[in-house]
Short mmCIF file of C-alpha atoms in Angstrom, two decimals:
data_model
loop_
_atom_site.label_atom_id
_atom_site.label_comp_id
_atom_site.label_asym_id
_atom_site.label_seq_id
_atom_site.Cartn_x
_atom_site.Cartn_y
_atom_site.Cartn_z
CA MET F 1282 121.30 17.06 36.88
CA SER F 1283 119.26 13.79 36.19
CA SER F 1284 123.03 11.57 35.50
CA ASN F 1285 123.10 12.27 39.10
CA GLU F 1286 119.82 10.82 40.68
CA TRP F 1287 120.02 7.85 42.68
CA PRO F 1288 118.80 4.57 41.29
CA LEU F 1289 115.41 2.67 41.50
CA TRP F 1290 114.34 0.17 44.10
CA GLU F 1291 111.51 -2.17 44.12
CA VAL F 1292 110.36 -2.96 47.45
CA PHE F 1293 108.84 -5.79 49.02
CA ILE F 1294 107.47 -6.83 52.08
CA ARG F 1295 106.51 -9.73 54.28
CA SER F 1296 104.03 -8.90 56.48
CA LYS F 1297 104.33 -11.61 59.37
CA GLN F 1298 106.16 -14.57 60.06
CA GLY F 1299 104.73 -17.49 57.67
CA LEU F 1300 103.65 -15.53 54.92
CA ASN F 1301 105.39 -14.15 51.58
CA HIS F 1302 107.37 -11.05 50.65
CA LYS F 1303 104.82 -8.92 48.47
CA HIS F 1304 105.77 -6.22 46.47
CA VAL F 1305 104.12 -2.37 47.85
CA GLY F 1306 105.97 -0.37 45.46
CA SER F 1307 109.44 1.08 44.64
CA LEU F 1308 111.66 3.95 46.12
CA ARG F 1309 114.88 6.02 45.25
CA ALA F 1310 117.93 5.58 47.51
CA SER F 1311 121.61 5.83 46.69
CA ASP F 1312 122.04 1.88 48.01
CA ALA F 1313 121.07 -1.34 49.33
CA SER F 1314 121.10 0.30 53.07
CA MET F 1315 120.09 3.57 52.62
CA ALA F 1316 116.85 1.58 50.21
CA ILE F 1317 116.00 -0.88 53.19
CA GLN F 1318 115.50 2.19 55.36
CA ASN F 1319 114.05 4.15 53.71
CA ALA F 1320 111.67 1.49 52.90
CA ARG F 1321 110.78 0.99 56.18
CA ASP F 1322 110.08 5.13 56.67
CA VAL F 1323 107.89 4.61 53.57
CA TYR F 1324 106.15 1.20 53.49
CA THR F 1325 105.95 0.46 56.98
CA ARG F 1326 104.77 3.10 59.67
CA ARG F 1327 102.03 1.45 60.92
CA SER F 1328 103.02 -2.25 61.27
CA GLU F 1329 102.82 -3.30 57.91
CA GLY F 1330 105.76 -5.68 57.78
CA ILE F 1331 108.65 -7.23 59.69
CA SER F 1332 110.91 -8.06 57.06
CA ILE F 1333 112.26 -6.03 53.50
CA TRP F 1334 113.68 -6.86 50.82
CA VAL F 1335 114.83 -4.16 47.96
CA VAL F 1336 115.84 -5.24 44.67
CA PRO F 1337 117.33 -2.84 41.99
CA SER F 1338 114.36 -2.27 39.33
CA SER F 1339 116.80 -2.76 36.91
CA LEU F 1340 117.72 -6.55 37.53
CA ILE F 1341 114.01 -7.22 37.24
CA ILE F 1342 113.33 -9.53 34.22
CA ALA F 1343 109.70 -10.24 33.51
CA SER F 1344 107.04 -11.12 31.06
CA ASP F 1345 105.92 -9.85 28.32
CA PRO F 1346 102.22 -8.94 28.85
CA SER F 1347 102.03 -9.17 24.77
CA GLU F 1348 102.44 -12.98 24.40
CA MET F 1349 100.45 -13.60 27.84
CA ASP F 1350 97.90 -15.94 26.00
CA ALA F 1351 100.22 -17.86 24.17
CA PHE F 1352 102.56 -17.58 27.00
CA PHE F 1353 100.33 -19.28 29.66
CA GLU F 1354 97.69 -21.06 27.32
CA PRO F 1355 99.97 -24.50 27.98
CA SER F 1356 98.35 -24.61 31.13
CA ASP F 1357 94.96 -23.78 30.73
CA ASP F 1358 94.82 -26.79 28.14
CA LYS F 1359 95.48 -29.11 30.89
CA VAL F 1360 92.14 -29.57 32.88
CA TYR F 1361 93.33 -32.96 33.76
CA ARG F 1362 95.63 -31.49 36.31
CA HIS F 1363 92.71 -30.47 38.31
CA PRO F 1364 90.78 -32.71 40.72
CA THR F 1365 87.32 -31.59 39.26
CA PHE F 1366 88.76 -33.22 36.66
CA TYR F 1367 87.92 -37.18 37.45
CA ASN F 1368 84.96 -39.17 38.10
CA LEU F 1369 84.58 -40.75 41.52
CA PRO F 1370 82.53 -43.50 42.63
CA GLU F 1371 78.71 -42.45 44.44
CA GLY F 1372 79.71 -42.97 47.73
CA ILE F 1373 83.32 -41.24 48.13
CA GLU F 1374 82.85 -37.93 49.51
CA HIS F 1375 86.28 -36.88 50.70
CA MET F 1376 89.40 -37.41 48.14
CA MET W 685 102.41 2.21 13.76
CA ASP W 686 99.78 0.78 11.28
CA THR W 687 96.20 2.59 12.47
CA LEU W 688 94.65 -1.34 11.98
CA ILE W 689 96.72 -2.63 14.60
CA GLN W 690 96.45 0.38 16.63
CA ASP W 691 92.61 0.39 15.93
CA LYS W 692 93.00 -2.97 17.34
CA LEU W 693 94.95 -2.40 20.54
CA GLU W 694 92.34 0.40 21.00
CA LYS W 695 89.28 -1.82 21.15
CA GLU W 696 91.52 -4.53 23.25
CA PHE W 697 92.29 -1.94 25.74
CA GLN W 698 89.05 -0.23 25.77
CA GLU W 699 87.10 -3.79 26.10
CA LYS W 700 89.61 -4.40 29.23
CA ILE W 701 88.51 -1.02 31.24
CA ASP W 702 84.72 -1.49 30.03
CA LYS W 703 85.39 -5.82 31.93
CA ASP W 704 86.69 -3.73 35.19
CA ILE W 705 90.96 -5.49 34.18
CA LYS W 706 93.39 -3.25 35.23
CA ILE W 707 96.13 -1.61 33.43
CA GLU W 708 99.69 -2.35 34.43
CA PRO W 709 102.52 -0.88 33.99
CA ASN W 710 104.10 -2.73 30.85
CA ASP W 711 100.18 -3.74 29.27
CA TRP W 712 99.82 -1.60 25.86
CA MET W 713 98.46 1.58 26.66
CA PRO W 714 96.79 4.68 24.29
CA GLU W 715 100.04 6.95 24.56
CA SER W 716 97.45 9.80 25.45
CA TYR W 717 96.22 7.68 28.44
CA ARG W 718 99.70 7.52 29.37
CA LYS W 719 99.71 11.20 29.45
CA THR W 720 96.88 11.72 30.96
CA LEU W 721 98.12 9.51 34.06
CA ILE W 722 101.36 11.04 33.94
CA ARG W 723 99.98 14.83 34.41
CA GLN W 724 97.35 13.44 36.96
CA ILE W 725 99.41 11.24 39.30
CA SER W 726 102.95 13.54 39.43
CA GLN W 727 99.76 16.50 40.15
CA HIS W 728 99.05 14.77 42.91
CA ALA W 729 102.25 13.23 44.18
CA HIS W 730 103.46 17.14 44.21
CA SER W 731 100.14 17.81 46.22
CA GLU W 732 100.88 15.56 48.95
CA ILE W 733 105.02 17.02 49.17
CA VAL W 734 103.69 20.85 48.63
CA GLY W 735 100.91 19.80 51.13
CA MET W 736 103.60 19.83 53.94
CA LEU W 737 104.52 23.18 53.68
CA PRO W 738 101.70 24.93 54.94
CA GLU W 739 100.78 22.33 57.75
CA GLY W 740 104.70 22.33 58.53
CA ASN W 741 104.41 25.74 58.91
CA TRP W 742 102.68 25.15 62.33
CA ILE W 743 105.25 21.80 63.99
CA THR W 744 107.23 23.76 66.43
CA ARG W 745 104.23 26.03 67.20
CA ALA W 746 101.30 23.33 68.29
CA PRO W 747 100.04 24.06 71.21
CA SER W 748 100.74 20.52 73.51
CA LEU W 749 103.19 17.42 73.36
CA ARG W 750 100.44 15.48 72.02
CA ARG W 751 99.33 17.83 69.25
CA LYS W 752 102.80 18.44 67.58
CA ALA W 753 103.32 15.17 67.69
CA VAL W 754 100.17 14.09 65.54
CA LEU W 755 101.11 16.63 63.36
CA LEU W 756 104.78 15.09 62.86
CA ALA W 757 103.15 12.36 61.62
CA LYS W 758 100.53 13.09 59.75
CA VAL W 759 103.08 15.60 58.26
CA GLN W 760 105.46 12.25 58.10
CA ASP W 761 102.48 10.48 56.12
CA GLU W 762 101.94 13.30 53.29
CA ALA W 763 105.92 12.84 52.25
CA GLY W 764 104.90 9.07 52.48
CA HIS W 765 101.76 9.62 50.13
CA GLY W 766 104.08 12.27 47.84
CA LEU W 767 106.81 9.13 47.68
CA TYR W 768 103.69 6.02 46.94
CA LEU W 769 102.49 8.04 43.60
CA TYR W 770 105.82 9.58 42.43
CA SER W 771 106.42 5.95 42.73
CA ALA W 772 103.46 4.48 40.38
CA THR W 773 104.24 7.94 37.85
CA GLU W 774 107.82 6.34 37.29
CA THR W 775 105.91 2.85 35.81
CA LEU W 776 104.59 5.09 32.97
CA GLY W 777 108.25 5.79 31.74
CA VAL W 778 108.73 8.89 33.26
CA SER W 779 112.30 9.59 36.10
CA ARG W 780 111.29 10.98 39.37
CA GLU W 781 113.68 13.67 39.06
CA ASP W 782 112.45 14.93 35.53
CA THR W 783 109.00 14.96 37.44
CA ILE W 784 110.14 17.22 39.97
CA ASP W 785 111.91 19.31 37.99
CA ASP W 786 108.43 20.50 35.55
CA LEU W 787 107.06 20.93 39.14
CA HIS W 788 109.76 23.29 39.68
CA ALA W 789 109.35 24.86 35.90
CA GLY W 790 106.05 25.66 36.54
CA LYS W 791 105.30 22.73 33.67
CA VAL W 792 102.63 21.23 36.09
CA LYS W 793 100.45 22.33 38.97
CA TYR W 794 99.49 20.58 42.08
CA SER W 795 96.08 21.27 44.41
CA SER W 796 95.37 24.67 44.43
CA ILE W 797 94.49 24.63 48.15
CA PHE W 798 98.15 24.72 49.62
CA ASN W 799 98.53 28.06 47.74
CA TYR W 800 96.43 29.97 50.70
CA PRO W 801 98.17 30.52 53.88
CA THR W 802 98.18 29.08 57.57
CA LEU W 803 97.38 32.19 59.89
CA THR W 804 96.43 30.51 63.26
CA TRP W 805 96.64 27.25 64.80
CA ALA W 806 93.22 26.83 63.62
CA ASP W 807 93.78 26.69 60.17
CA ILE W 808 95.61 23.43 60.98
CA GLY W 809 92.24 22.40 62.34
CA ALA W 810 90.45 23.17 58.84
CA ILE W 811 92.96 21.72 56.60
CA GLY W 812 92.71 18.50 58.42
CA TRP W 813 88.83 18.60 58.44
CA LEU W 814 87.89 20.17 55.33
CA VAL W 815 91.18 19.78 52.72
CA ASP W 816 91.76 16.44 53.79
CA GLY W 817 88.08 15.30 53.67
CA ALA W 818 87.19 16.86 50.56
CA ALA W 819 90.99 15.09 49.16
CA ILE W 820 89.22 11.86 50.51
CA MET W 821 86.20 12.41 48.64
CA ASN W 822 88.43 12.12 45.51
CA GLN W 823 90.78 9.49 47.01
CA VAL W 824 88.04 6.88 47.54
CA PRO W 825 87.31 6.34 43.82
CA LEU W 826 90.64 6.08 43.03
CA CYS W 827 90.45 3.38 44.82
CA ARG W 828 89.28 1.76 41.66
CA THR W 829 91.04 3.76 38.99
CA SER W 830 91.66 1.79 35.59
CA TYR W 831 95.46 1.62 36.55
CA GLY W 832 97.05 -0.78 38.44
CA PRO W 833 100.25 0.82 40.57
CA TYR W 834 97.66 3.84 40.96
CA ALA W 835 94.80 2.11 42.52
CA ARG W 836 97.22 0.55 44.78
CA ALA W 837 98.95 3.28 45.74
CA MET W 838 95.56 4.86 46.32
CA VAL W 839 94.47 1.91 48.70
CA LYS W 840 97.46 3.16 50.72
CA ILE W 841 96.64 6.32 51.17
CA CYS W 842 93.01 6.08 51.85
CA LYS W 843 93.68 3.58 54.98
CA GLU W 844 95.72 6.67 56.56
CA GLU W 845 94.13 9.73 55.22
CA SER W 846 90.75 8.88 58.08
CA PHE W 847 93.15 9.89 61.01
CA HIS W 848 94.27 12.97 59.21
CA GLN W 849 90.44 14.26 58.67
CA ARG W 850 89.67 13.04 62.54
CA GLN W 851 92.51 14.98 63.95
CA GLY W 852 91.14 18.18 62.15
CA TYR W 853 87.47 17.67 63.16
CA GLU W 854 88.85 16.93 67.00
CA ILE W 855 91.01 20.45 66.66
CA ILE W 856 88.58 22.49 65.52
CA SER W 857 85.90 20.53 68.05
CA ASN W 858 88.06 21.59 70.62
CA LEU W 859 88.42 24.68 69.67
CA MET W 860 84.46 25.09 69.37
CA LYS W 861 84.05 24.03 73.20
CA GLY W 862 87.04 26.96 74.29
CA THR W 863 87.21 30.53 75.19
CA GLU W 864 85.18 32.94 73.25
CA GLU W 865 88.38 33.62 71.32
CA GLN W 866 89.27 30.29 70.45
CA LYS W 867 85.28 30.07 68.72
CA ALA W 868 85.62 32.88 66.81
CA MET W 869 89.44 31.54 65.83
CA ALA W 870 87.93 28.14 64.10
CA GLN W 871 85.25 30.26 62.80
CA ASP W 872 87.38 32.71 61.48
CA ALA W 873 89.46 29.88 60.04
CA VAL W 874 86.70 27.64 58.54
CA ASN W 875 85.42 31.08 56.86
CA ARG W 876 88.62 30.69 55.02
CA PHE W 877 89.28 27.40 54.24
CA TRP W 878 85.32 26.64 53.11
CA TRP W 879 85.77 28.05 49.73
CA PRO W 880 89.49 26.65 48.30
CA SER W 881 88.01 23.73 50.08
CA LEU W 882 85.30 23.44 47.40
CA MET W 883 87.50 24.50 44.47
CA MET W 884 89.53 21.39 44.99
CA PHE W 885 87.14 19.63 42.84
CA GLY W 886 88.44 21.21 40.23
CA PRO W 887 86.61 23.59 37.42
CA SER W 888 83.02 22.74 36.87
CA ASP W 889 81.61 19.52 34.62
CA ALA W 890 80.77 22.30 31.81
CA ASP W 891 83.86 23.47 31.74
CA SER W 892 86.29 20.61 32.82
CA LYS W 893 87.98 19.38 29.72
CA HIS W 894 89.10 16.19 30.52
CA THR W 895 86.26 15.08 32.43
CA GLU W 896 84.58 13.28 30.01
CA GLN W 897 87.77 10.83 28.77
CA SER W 898 88.86 10.25 32.38
CA ILE W 899 85.53 8.74 32.56
CA ARG W 900 85.60 6.85 30.14
CA TRP W 901 88.89 5.27 30.61
CA ARG W 902 87.89 4.59 34.43
CA ILE W 903 90.20 6.80 35.75
CA LYS W 904 88.31 8.98 37.25
CA ARG W 905 84.60 7.26 38.65
CA HIS W 906 82.64 10.70 39.39
CA THR W 907 82.44 14.18 37.60
CA ASN W 908 83.93 17.33 39.81
CA ASP W 909 80.85 18.48 40.71
CA GLU W 910 79.04 15.10 41.88
CA LEU W 911 82.43 14.95 44.22
CA ARG W 912 81.93 18.36 45.50
CA GLN W 913 78.01 17.79 45.67
CA MET W 914 78.59 14.44 48.00
CA PHE W 915 81.61 16.67 50.25
CA VAL W 916 79.34 19.48 51.19
CA ASP W 917 76.12 17.02 51.97
CA ALA W 918 79.08 15.03 53.99
CA THR W 919 80.26 18.46 55.91
CA VAL W 920 77.10 20.29 56.91
CA PRO W 921 76.23 18.50 59.56
CA GLN W 922 79.52 18.19 60.99
CA ALA W 923 80.03 22.00 60.81
CA GLU W 924 76.34 22.39 62.57
CA LEU W 925 76.43 19.55 65.39
CA ILE W 926 79.42 21.85 66.46
CA GLY W 927 78.00 24.87 66.00
CA LEU W 928 80.24 26.60 63.14
CA THR W 929 78.43 28.21 60.82
CA LEU W 930 79.35 27.86 56.66
CA PRO W 931 80.67 31.36 55.31
CA ASP W 932 77.49 30.33 51.91
CA PRO W 933 74.86 32.72 52.92
CA ALA W 934 72.64 29.82 50.02
CA LEU W 935 73.69 26.85 51.94
CA ALA W 936 70.24 25.44 52.05
CA TRP W 937 68.47 21.50 52.26
CA ASN W 938 66.68 20.83 49.01
CA GLU W 939 64.22 18.42 50.31
CA SER W 940 62.77 17.57 46.41
CA ARG W 941 67.22 17.03 45.48
CA GLY W 942 68.27 14.83 48.12
CA HIS W 943 70.86 17.51 48.57
CA TYR W 944 72.41 20.16 50.16
CA ASP W 945 72.13 23.62 47.58
CA PHE W 946 74.88 25.96 47.62
CA GLY W 947 75.97 28.89 46.31
CA ASP W 948 78.00 29.40 43.23
CA ILE W 949 81.54 29.43 43.28
CA ASP W 950 84.12 31.88 43.02
CA TRP W 951 85.80 31.26 39.34
CA ASP W 952 87.86 34.09 39.09
CA GLU W 953 89.61 33.73 42.28
CA PHE W 954 90.00 29.77 41.27
CA TRP W 955 91.28 30.23 37.81
CA GLN W 956 93.80 33.05 39.58
CA VAL W 957 94.93 30.61 41.58
CA VAL W 958 95.32 28.00 39.57
CA GLY W 959 97.69 30.36 37.23
CA GLY W 960 99.79 30.97 39.85
CA ASN W 961 98.43 34.23 41.57
CA GLY W 962 97.29 32.90 44.64
CA PRO W 963 98.78 34.12 48.19
CA CYS W 964 101.82 31.65 48.24
CA ASN W 965 102.19 30.19 44.71
CA LYS W 966 105.58 31.96 44.70
CA GLU W 967 106.47 31.25 48.46
CA ARG W 968 105.61 27.31 47.88
CA ILE W 969 107.82 26.51 44.41
CA GLU W 970 110.79 28.55 46.34
CA ALA W 971 110.54 26.64 48.88
CA ARG W 972 110.42 23.62 47.03
CA ILE W 973 113.41 24.47 44.90
CA LYS W 974 115.49 25.31 47.54
CA ALA W 975 115.28 21.86 49.33
CA LYS W 976 115.86 20.82 46.19
CA LYS W 977 119.36 22.84 45.37
CA ASP W 978 119.92 22.48 49.39
CA GLY W 979 119.88 18.33 48.80
CA GLU W 980 122.01 18.65 45.48
CA TRP W 981 125.63 17.73 48.09
CA VAL W 982 123.94 15.70 50.36
CA ARG W 983 122.19 13.19 47.43
CA GLU W 984 126.02 13.61 45.50
CA ALA W 985 127.36 12.65 48.27
CA ALA W 986 125.78 9.53 49.30
CA LEU W 987 125.96 8.66 45.59
CA ALA W 988 130.02 9.09 45.84
CA TYR W 989 130.14 6.64 48.51
CA ALA W 990 127.86 4.35 47.07
CA LYS W 991 129.94 4.27 44.16
CA LYS W 992 132.90 3.72 46.03
CA HIS W 993 131.67 1.49 47.87
CA GLN W 994 130.79 -0.87 44.82
CA THR W 995 134.07 -0.94 43.54
CA ASN W 996 136.07 -1.65 46.67
#
């Protein structure tokens, strides 16, 4: 009965205060609170986290990998955005 | 699709693989690569889940509270590993439920080792030490497999598996320090699990139809026979240290090869068990089908509850 399959959720975990939530995988759950509880049992059995986000997988919108080169190209051709582009006079070591 | 475009995509794909660039879910991949992964990762997931059954058999009869707590934690880990792997399988565009139904319909396999029964407490030790030990040998190289979600799942699994092997070796070692009956029980468990553990690495390279392509795609990093040899080399000294005899008269150190020689595997037994005729094949699948069926009303109720609260 595939029509009764629980929705898929993506799980994000903050491993400690001061760090971002990071994607760790997915799971099936009937609603958000079950998804949070299942995420705790599946992904944090050994103190891997202190905070969990769950997001319905169907709501994730992703960039297209086949367009990757053209899409990210504008950031590759602007070398002047990097500090190493600039010449510093002798004697200036830290800037 | 245009053959020229197809060829170009395949060439680019192989170039990425050769450069050890991981393949991610939305990237283009050959259909046969996707199918191979679905087969391998779902079989792996099913093995974790079916693997809970022989060990679960001993949870209520563990000899102490410590052993019981450890075994519960281990079996819970196996469930977790199954779930990481179902999650990885779903990134390839198949639904979890279809994957599970394929197992129940006998369309996909799981590791043949779980079709052997666990007759005594010593079997739990033998499983942890030998079966998890063999699994780790297989799994460590899979942490570098070419498909990103599979590799990431394997990293998590490998971190958790080492406790599994140690707890098994501890059980067996303690029995070997016990009474004559306890020693005999440990030896008997090892006698029964040694050969099936060697079979876990799959058919010999000459008979393995998937190995060559899987190595080219860097899904696998070693052949079945290479991994089997690594396992034998690692395990023989562990057996000797605690006074166990491995049930193979041909087992001997080969100075010139730098490896242990070992006897021929009974491939008839292997193909019988893989083909569904092992001691517990029927029982294992029936247990999984029953679990799904018995939980059906719970899943429906949970979904109905979720829908009701969504609309209110």
